[in-house]
mmCIF file of N, CA and C in Angstrom:
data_model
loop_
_atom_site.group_PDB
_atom_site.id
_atom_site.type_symbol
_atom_site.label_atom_id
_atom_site.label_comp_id
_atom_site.label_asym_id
_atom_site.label_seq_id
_atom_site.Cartn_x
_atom_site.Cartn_y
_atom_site.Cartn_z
ATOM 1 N N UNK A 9 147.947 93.052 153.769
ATOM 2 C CA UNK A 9 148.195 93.999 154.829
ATOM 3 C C UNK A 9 147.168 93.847 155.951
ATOM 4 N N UNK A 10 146.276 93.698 155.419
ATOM 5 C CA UNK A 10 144.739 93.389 156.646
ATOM 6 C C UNK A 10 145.146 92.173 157.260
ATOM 7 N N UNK A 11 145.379 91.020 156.736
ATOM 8 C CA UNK A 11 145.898 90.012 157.973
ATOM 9 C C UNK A 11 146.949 90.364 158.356
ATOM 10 N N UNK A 12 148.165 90.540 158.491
ATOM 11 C CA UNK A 12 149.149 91.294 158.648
ATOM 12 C C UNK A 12 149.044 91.979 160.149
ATOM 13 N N UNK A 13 148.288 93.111 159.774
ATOM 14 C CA UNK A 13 147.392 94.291 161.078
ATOM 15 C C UNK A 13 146.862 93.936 162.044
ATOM 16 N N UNK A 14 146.504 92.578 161.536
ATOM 17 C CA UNK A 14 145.469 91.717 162.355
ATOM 18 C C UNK A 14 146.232 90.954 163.240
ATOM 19 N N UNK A 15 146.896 90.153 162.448
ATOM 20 C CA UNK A 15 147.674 89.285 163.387
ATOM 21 C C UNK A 15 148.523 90.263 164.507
ATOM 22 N N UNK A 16 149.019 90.983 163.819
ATOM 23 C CA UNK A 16 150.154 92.152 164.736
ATOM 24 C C UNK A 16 149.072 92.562 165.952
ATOM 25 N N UNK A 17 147.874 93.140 165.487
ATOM 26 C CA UNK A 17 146.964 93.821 166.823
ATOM 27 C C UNK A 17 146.583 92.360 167.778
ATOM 28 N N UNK A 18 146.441 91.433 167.004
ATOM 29 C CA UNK A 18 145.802 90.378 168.013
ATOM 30 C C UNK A 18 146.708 89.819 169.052
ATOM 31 N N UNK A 19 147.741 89.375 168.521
ATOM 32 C CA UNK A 19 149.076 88.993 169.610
ATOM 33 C C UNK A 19 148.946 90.359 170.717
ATOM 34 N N UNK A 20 149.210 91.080 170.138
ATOM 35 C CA UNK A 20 149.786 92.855 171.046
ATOM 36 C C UNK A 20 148.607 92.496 172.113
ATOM 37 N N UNK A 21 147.429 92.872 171.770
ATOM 38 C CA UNK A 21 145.888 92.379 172.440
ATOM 39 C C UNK A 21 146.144 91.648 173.775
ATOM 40 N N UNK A 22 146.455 90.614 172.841
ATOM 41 C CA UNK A 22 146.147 88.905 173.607
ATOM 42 C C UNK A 22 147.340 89.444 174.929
ATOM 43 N N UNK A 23 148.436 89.754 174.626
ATOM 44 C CA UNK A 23 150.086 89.697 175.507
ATOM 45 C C UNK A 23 149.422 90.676 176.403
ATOM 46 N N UNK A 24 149.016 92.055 176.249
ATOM 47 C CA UNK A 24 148.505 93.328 177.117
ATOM 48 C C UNK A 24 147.551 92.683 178.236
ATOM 49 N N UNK A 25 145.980 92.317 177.817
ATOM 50 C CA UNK A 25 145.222 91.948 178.322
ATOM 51 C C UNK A 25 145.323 90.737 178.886
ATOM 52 N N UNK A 26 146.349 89.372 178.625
ATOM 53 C CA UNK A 26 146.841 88.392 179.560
ATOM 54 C C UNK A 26 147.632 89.326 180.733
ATOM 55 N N UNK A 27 148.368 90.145 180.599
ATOM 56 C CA UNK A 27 149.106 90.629 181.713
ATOM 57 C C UNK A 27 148.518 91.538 182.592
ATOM 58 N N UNK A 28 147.660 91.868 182.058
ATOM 59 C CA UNK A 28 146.909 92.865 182.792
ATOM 60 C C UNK A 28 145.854 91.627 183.859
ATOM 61 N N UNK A 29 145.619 90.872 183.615
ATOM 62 C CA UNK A 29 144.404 89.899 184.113
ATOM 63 C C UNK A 29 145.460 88.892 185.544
ATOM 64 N N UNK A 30 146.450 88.686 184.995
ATOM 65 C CA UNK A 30 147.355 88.252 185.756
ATOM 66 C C UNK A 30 147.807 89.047 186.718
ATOM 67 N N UNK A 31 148.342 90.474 186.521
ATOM 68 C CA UNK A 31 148.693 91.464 187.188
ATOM 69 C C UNK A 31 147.667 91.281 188.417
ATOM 70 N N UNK A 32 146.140 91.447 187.563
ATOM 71 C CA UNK A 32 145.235 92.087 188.913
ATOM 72 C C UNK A 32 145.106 90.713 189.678
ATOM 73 N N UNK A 33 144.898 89.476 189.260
ATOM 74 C CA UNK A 33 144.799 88.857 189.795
ATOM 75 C C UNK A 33 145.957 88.349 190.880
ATOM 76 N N UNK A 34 147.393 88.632 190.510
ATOM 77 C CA UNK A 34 148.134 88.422 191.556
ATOM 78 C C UNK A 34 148.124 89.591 192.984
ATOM 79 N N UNK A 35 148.198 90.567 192.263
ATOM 80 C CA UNK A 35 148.274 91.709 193.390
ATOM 81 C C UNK A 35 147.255 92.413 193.896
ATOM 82 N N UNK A 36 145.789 92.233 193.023
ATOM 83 C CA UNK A 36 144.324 93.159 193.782
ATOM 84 C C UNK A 36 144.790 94.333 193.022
ATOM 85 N N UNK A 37 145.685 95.000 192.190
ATOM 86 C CA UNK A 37 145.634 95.665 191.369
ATOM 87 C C UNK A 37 144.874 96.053 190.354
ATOM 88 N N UNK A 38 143.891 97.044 190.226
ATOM 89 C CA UNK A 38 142.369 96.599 189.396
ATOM 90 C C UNK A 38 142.802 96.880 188.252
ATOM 91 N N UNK A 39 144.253 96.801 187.569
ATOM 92 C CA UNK A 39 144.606 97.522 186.333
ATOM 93 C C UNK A 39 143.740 96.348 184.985
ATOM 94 N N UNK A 40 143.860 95.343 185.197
ATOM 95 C CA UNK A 40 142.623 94.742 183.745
ATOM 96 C C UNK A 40 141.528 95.038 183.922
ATOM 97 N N UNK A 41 140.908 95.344 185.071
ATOM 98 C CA UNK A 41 139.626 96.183 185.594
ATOM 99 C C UNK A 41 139.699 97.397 184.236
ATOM 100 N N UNK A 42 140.549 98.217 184.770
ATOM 101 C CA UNK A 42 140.776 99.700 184.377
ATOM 102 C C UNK A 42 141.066 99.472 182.301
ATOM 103 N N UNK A 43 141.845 98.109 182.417
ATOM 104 C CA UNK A 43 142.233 98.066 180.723
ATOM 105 C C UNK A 43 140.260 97.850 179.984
ATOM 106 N N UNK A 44 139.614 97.134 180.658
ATOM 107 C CA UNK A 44 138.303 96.710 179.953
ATOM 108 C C UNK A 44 137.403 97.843 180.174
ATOM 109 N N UNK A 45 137.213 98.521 180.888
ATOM 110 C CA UNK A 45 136.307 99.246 181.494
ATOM 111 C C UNK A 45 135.636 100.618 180.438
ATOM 112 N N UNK A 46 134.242 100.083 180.291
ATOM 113 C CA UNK A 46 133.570 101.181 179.072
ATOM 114 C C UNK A 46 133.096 101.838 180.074
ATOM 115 N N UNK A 47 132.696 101.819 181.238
ATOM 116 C CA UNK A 47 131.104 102.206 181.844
ATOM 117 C C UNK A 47 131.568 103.390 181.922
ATOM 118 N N UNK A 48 132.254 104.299 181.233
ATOM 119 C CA UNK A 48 132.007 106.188 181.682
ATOM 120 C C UNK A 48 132.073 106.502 180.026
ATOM 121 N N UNK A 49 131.453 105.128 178.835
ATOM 122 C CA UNK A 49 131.186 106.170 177.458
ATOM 123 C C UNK A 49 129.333 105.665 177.760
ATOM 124 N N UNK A 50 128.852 107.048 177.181
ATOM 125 C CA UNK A 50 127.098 106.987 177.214
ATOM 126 C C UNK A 50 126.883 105.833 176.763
ATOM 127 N N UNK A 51 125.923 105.540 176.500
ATOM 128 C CA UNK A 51 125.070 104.458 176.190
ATOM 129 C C UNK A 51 125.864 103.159 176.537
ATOM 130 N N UNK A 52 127.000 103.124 176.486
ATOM 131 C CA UNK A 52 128.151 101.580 177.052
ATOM 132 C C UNK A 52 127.802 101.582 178.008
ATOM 133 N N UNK A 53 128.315 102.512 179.077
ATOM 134 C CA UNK A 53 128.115 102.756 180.251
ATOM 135 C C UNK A 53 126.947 101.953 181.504
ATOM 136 N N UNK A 54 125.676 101.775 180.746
ATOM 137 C CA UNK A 54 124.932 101.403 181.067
ATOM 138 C C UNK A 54 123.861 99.923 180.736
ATOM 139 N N UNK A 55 125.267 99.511 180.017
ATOM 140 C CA UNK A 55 125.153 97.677 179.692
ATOM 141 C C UNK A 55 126.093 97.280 180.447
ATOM 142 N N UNK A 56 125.482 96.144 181.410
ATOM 143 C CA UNK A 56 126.488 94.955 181.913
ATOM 144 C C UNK A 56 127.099 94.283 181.051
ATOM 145 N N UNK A 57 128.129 94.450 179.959
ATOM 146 C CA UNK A 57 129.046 93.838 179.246
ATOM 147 C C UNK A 57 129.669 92.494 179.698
ATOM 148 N N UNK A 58 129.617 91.424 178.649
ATOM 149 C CA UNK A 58 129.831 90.293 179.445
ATOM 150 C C UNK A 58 131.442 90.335 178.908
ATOM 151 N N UNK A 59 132.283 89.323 179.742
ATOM 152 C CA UNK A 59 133.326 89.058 179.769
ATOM 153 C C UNK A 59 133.841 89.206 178.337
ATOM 154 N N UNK A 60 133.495 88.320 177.141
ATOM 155 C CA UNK A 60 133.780 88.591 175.922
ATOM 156 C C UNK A 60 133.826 89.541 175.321
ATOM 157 N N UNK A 61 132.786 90.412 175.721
ATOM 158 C CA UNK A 61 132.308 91.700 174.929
ATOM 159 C C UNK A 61 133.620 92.398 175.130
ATOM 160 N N UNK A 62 134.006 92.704 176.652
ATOM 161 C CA UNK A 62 135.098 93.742 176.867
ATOM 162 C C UNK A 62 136.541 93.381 176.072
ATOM 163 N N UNK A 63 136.606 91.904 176.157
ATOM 164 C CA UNK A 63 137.923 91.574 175.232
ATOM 165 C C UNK A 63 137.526 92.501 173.529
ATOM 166 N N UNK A 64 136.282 91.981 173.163
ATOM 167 C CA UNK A 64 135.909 92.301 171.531
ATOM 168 C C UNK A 64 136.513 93.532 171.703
ATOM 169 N N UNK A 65 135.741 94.174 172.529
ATOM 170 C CA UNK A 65 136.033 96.152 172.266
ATOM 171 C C UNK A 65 137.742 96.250 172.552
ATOM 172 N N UNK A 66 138.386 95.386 173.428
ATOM 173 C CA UNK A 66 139.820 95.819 173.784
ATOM 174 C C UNK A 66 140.769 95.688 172.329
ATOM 175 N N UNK A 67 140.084 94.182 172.158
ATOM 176 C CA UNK A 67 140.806 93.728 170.516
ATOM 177 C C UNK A 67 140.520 94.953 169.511
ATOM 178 N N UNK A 68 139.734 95.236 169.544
ATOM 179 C CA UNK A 68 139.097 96.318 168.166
ATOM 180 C C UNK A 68 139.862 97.330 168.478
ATOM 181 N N UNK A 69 140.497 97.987 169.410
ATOM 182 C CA UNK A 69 141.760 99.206 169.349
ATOM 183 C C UNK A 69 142.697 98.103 169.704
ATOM 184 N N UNK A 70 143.314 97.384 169.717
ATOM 185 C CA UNK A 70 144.343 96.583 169.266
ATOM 186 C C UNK A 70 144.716 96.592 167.724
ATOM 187 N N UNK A 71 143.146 95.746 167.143
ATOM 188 C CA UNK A 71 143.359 95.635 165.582
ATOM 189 C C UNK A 71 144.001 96.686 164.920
ATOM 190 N N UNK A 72 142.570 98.003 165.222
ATOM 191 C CA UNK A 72 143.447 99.436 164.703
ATOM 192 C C UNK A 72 144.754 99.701 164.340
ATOM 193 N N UNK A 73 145.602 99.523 165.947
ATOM 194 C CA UNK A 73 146.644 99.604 166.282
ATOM 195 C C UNK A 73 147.678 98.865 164.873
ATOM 196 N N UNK A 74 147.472 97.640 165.325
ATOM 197 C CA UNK A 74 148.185 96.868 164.432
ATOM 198 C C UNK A 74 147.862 96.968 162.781
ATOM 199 N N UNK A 75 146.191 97.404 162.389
ATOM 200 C CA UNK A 75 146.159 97.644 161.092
ATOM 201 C C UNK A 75 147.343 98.833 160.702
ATOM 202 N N UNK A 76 147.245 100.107 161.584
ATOM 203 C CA UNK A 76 148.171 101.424 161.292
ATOM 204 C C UNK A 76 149.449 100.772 161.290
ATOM 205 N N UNK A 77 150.157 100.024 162.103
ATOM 206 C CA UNK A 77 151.348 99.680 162.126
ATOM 207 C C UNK A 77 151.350 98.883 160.548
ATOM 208 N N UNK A 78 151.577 97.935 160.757
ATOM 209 C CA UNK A 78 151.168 97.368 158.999
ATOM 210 C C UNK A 78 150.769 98.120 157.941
ATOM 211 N N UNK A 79 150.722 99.008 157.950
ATOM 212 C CA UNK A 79 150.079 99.738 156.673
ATOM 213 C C UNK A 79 151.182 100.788 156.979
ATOM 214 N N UNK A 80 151.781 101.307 157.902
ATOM 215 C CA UNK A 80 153.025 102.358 157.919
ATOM 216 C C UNK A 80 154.279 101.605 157.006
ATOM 217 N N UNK A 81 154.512 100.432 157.535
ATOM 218 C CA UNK A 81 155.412 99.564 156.683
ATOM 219 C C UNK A 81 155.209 99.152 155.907
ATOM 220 N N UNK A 82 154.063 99.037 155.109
ATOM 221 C CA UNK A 82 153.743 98.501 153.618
ATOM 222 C C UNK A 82 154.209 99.647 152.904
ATOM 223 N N UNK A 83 153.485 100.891 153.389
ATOM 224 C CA UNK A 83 153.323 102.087 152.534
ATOM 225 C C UNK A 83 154.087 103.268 152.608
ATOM 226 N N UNK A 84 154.454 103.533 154.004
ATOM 227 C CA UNK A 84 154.786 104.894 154.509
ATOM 228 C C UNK A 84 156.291 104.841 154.701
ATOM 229 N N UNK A 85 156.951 103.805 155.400
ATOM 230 C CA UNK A 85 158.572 103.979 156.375
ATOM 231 C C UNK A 85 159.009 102.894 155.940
ATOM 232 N N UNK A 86 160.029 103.106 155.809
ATOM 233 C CA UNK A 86 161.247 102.170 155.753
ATOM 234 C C UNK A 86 161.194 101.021 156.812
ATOM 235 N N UNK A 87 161.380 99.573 156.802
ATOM 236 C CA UNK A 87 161.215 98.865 158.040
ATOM 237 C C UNK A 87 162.556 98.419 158.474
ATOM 238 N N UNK A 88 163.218 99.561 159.159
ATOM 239 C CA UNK A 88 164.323 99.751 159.848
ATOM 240 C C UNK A 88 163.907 98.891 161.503
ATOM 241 N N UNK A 89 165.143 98.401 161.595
ATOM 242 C CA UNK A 89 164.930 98.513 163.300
ATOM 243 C C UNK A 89 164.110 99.445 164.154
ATOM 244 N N UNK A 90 165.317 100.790 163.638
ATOM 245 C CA UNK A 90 164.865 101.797 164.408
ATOM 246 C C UNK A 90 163.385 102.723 164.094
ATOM 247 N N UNK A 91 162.945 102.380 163.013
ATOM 248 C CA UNK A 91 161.620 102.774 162.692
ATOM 249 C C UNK A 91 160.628 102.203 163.388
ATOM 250 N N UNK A 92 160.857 100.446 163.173
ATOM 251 C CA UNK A 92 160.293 99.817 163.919
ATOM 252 C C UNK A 92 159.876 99.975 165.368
ATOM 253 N N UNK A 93 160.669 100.309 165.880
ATOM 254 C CA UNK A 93 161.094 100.366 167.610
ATOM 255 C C UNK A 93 160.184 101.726 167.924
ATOM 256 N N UNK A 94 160.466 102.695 167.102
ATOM 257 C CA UNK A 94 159.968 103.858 166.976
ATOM 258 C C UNK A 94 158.254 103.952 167.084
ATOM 259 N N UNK A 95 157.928 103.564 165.611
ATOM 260 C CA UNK A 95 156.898 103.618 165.522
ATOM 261 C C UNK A 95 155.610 102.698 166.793
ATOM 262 N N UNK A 96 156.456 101.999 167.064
ATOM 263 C CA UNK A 96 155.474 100.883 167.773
ATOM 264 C C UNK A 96 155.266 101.634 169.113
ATOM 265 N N UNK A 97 157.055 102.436 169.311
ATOM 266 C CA UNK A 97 156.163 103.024 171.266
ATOM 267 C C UNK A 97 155.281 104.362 170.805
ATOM 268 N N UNK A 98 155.142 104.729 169.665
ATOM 269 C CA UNK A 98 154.571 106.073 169.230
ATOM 270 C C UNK A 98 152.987 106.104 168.936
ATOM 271 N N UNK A 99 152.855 104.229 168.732
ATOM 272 C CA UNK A 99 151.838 103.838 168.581
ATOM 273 C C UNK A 99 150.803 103.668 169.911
ATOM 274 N N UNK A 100 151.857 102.805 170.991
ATOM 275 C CA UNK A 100 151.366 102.552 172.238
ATOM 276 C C UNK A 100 151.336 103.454 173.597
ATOM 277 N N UNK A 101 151.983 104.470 172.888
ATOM 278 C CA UNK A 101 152.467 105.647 174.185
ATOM 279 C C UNK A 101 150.856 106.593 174.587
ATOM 280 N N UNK A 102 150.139 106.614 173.654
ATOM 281 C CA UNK A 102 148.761 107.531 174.228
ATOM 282 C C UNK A 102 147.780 106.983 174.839
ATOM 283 N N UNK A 103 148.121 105.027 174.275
ATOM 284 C CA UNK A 103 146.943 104.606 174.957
ATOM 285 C C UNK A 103 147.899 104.436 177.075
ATOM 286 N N UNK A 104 149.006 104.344 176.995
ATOM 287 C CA UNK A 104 149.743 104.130 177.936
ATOM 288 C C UNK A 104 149.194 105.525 179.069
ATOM 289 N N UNK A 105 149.323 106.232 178.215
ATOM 290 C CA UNK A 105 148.904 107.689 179.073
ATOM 291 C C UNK A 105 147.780 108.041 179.091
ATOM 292 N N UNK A 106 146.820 106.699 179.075
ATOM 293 C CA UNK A 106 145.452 106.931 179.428
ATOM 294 C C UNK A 106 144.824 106.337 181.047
ATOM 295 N N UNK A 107 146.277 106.084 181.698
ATOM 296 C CA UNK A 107 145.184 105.973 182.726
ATOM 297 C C UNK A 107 144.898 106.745 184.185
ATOM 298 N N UNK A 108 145.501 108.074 183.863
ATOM 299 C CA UNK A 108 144.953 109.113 184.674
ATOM 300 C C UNK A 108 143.366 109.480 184.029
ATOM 301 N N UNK A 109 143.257 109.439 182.646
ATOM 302 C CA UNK A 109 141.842 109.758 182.321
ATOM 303 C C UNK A 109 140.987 108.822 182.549
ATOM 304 N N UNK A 110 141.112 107.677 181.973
ATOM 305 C CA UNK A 110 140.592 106.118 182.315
ATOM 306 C C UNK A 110 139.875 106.377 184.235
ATOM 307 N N UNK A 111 140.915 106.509 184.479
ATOM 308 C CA UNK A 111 140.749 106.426 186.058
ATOM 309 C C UNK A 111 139.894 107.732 186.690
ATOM 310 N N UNK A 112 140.220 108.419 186.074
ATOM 311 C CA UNK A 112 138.790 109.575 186.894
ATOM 312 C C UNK A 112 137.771 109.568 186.433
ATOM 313 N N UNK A 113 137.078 109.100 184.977
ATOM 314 C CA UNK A 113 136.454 108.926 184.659
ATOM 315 C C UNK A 113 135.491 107.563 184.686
ATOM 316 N N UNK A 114 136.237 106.545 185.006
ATOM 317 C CA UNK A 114 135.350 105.495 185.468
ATOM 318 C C UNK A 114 134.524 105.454 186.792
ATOM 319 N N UNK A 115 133.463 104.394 186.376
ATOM 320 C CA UNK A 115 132.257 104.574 187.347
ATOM 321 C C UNK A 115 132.330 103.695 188.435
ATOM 322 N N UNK A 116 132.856 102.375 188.173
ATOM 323 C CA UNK A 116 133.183 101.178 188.367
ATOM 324 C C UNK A 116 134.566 101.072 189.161
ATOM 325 N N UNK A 117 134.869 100.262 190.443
ATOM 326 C CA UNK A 117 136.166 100.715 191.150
ATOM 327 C C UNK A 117 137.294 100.421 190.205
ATOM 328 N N UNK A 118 138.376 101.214 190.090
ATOM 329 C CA UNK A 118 139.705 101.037 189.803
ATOM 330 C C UNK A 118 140.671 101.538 190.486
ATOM 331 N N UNK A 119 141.776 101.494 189.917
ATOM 332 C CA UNK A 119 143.223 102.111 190.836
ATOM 333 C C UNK A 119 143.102 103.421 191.264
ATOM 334 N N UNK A 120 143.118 103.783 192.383
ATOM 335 C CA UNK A 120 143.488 105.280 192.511
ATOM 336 C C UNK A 120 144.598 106.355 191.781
ATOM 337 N N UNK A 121 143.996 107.362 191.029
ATOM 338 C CA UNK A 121 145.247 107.947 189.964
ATOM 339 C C UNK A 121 146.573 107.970 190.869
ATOM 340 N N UNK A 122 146.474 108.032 192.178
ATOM 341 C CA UNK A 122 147.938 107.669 193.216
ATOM 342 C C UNK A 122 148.579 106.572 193.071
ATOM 343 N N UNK A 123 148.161 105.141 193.014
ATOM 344 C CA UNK A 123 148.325 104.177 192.966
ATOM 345 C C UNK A 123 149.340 104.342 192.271
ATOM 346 N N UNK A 124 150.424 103.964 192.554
ATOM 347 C CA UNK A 124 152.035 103.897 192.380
ATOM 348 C C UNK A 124 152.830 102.848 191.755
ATOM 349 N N UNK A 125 151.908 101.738 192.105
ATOM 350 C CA UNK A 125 152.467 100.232 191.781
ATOM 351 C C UNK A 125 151.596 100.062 190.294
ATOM 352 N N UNK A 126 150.437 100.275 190.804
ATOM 353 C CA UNK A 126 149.246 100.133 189.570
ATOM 354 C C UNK A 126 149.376 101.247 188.277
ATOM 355 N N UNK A 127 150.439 101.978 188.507
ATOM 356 C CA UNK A 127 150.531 102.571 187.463
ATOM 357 C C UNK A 127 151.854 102.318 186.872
ATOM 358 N N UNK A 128 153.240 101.696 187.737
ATOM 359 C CA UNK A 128 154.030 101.353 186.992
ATOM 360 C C UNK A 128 153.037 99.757 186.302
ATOM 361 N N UNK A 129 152.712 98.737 186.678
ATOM 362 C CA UNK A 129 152.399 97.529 186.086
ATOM 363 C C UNK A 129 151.511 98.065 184.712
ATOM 364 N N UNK A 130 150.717 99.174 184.535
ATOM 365 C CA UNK A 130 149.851 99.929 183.493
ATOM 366 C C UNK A 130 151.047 100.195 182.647
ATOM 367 N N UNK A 131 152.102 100.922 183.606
ATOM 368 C CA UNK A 131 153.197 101.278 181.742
ATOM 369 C C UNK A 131 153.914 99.949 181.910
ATOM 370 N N UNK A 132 154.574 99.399 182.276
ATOM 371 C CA UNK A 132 154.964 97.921 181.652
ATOM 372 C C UNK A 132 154.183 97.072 180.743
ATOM 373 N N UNK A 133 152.996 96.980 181.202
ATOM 374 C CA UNK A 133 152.336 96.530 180.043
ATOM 375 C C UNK A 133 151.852 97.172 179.197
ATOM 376 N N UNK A 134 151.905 97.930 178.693
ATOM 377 C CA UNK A 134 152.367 98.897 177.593
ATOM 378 C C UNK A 134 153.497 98.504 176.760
ATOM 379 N N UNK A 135 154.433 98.874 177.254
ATOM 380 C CA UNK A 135 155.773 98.452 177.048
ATOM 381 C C UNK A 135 155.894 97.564 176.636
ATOM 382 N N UNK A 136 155.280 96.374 177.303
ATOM 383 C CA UNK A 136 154.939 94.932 176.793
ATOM 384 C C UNK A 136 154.465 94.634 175.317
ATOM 385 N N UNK A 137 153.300 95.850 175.294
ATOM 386 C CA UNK A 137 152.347 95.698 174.200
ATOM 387 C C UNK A 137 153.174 96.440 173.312
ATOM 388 N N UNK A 138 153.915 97.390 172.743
ATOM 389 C CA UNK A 138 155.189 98.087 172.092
ATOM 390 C C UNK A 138 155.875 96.571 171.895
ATOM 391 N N UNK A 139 156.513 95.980 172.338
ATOM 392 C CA UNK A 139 157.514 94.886 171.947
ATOM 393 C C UNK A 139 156.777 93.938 171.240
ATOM 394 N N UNK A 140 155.640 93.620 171.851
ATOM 395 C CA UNK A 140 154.647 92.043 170.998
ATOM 396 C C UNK A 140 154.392 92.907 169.454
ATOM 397 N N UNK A 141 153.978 94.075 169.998
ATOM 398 C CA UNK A 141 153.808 94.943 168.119
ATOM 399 C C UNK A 141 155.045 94.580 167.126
ATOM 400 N N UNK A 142 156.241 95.281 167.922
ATOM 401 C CA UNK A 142 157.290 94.998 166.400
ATOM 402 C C UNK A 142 157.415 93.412 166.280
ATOM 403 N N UNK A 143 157.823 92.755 167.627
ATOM 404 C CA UNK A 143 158.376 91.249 167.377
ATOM 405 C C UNK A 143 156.936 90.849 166.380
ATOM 406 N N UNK A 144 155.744 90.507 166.627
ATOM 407 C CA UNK A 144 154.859 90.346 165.733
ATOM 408 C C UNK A 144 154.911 90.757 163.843
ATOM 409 N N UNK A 145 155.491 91.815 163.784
ATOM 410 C CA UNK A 145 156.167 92.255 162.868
ATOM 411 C C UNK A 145 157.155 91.782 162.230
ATOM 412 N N UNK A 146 157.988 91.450 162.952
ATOM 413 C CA UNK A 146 159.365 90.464 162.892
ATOM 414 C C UNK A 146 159.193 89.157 162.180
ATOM 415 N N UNK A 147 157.919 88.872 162.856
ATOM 416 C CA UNK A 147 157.886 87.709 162.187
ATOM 417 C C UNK A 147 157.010 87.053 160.844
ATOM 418 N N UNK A 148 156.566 88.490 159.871
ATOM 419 C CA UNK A 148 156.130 88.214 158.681
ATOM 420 C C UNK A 148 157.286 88.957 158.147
ATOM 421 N N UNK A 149 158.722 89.175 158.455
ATOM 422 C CA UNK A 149 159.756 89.317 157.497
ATOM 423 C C UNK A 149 160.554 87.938 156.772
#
């Protein structure tokens, strides 16, 4: 189940944070800005985090992610389609609705909570990250 979780959070990870990096980089959209960004928790806040570091910490609520998913279907739910489908946006929907908080709370420039475009490309990739979860899934059946 632990590789399993793993693999599931790491793809989800990898697909979110490629699109997010692409996003900003095509449009000046600071949304992979906004996906990496510790500097408003104490003591984070006040380390220049190098490039890797922010992936480590992004992966590590990825893993989570994908450990809970994997361990719902080992143990808990039926692995229905519709469970599947279910569980995965139920999984990705709070971090999705984090970036009105994300965003007032960072120190460092990001999207304006207005930003219109930058917040649909934030829930698409979401959305994104919901689909790489189950298909990832899909494919240790």
């Amino acid at each position: 189940m632990i590789r399993w979780g793993l693999f599931i959070g790491t793809t989800s990870g990898i697909v979110l944070g490629l699109y997010m990096w692409f996003i900003e980089k095509i449009t000046g959209d600071k949304v992979y800005t906004l996906l990496m960004n510790v500097d408003f928790i104490p003591w984070f806040g006040s380390i220049d985090w190098p490039v890797l570091m922010e992936w480590f910490f992004h992966m590590i609520i990825s893993w989570i992610i994908g450990l809970v998913y994997a361990w719902l279907f080992m143990y808990r739910l039926k692995p229905t389609p519709r469970n599947q489908w279910m569980t995965a946006a139920l999984l990705t929907a709070p971090a999705a609705f984090t970036y009105v908080p994300l965003t007032l709370l960072a120190l460092k420039e990001t999207p304006a909570v207005t930003d219109g475009s930058a917040i649909i490309f934030w829930l698409i990739g979401h959305v994104l990250y919901a689909v790489t979860l189950k298909k990832s899934f899909d494919r240790f059946k």
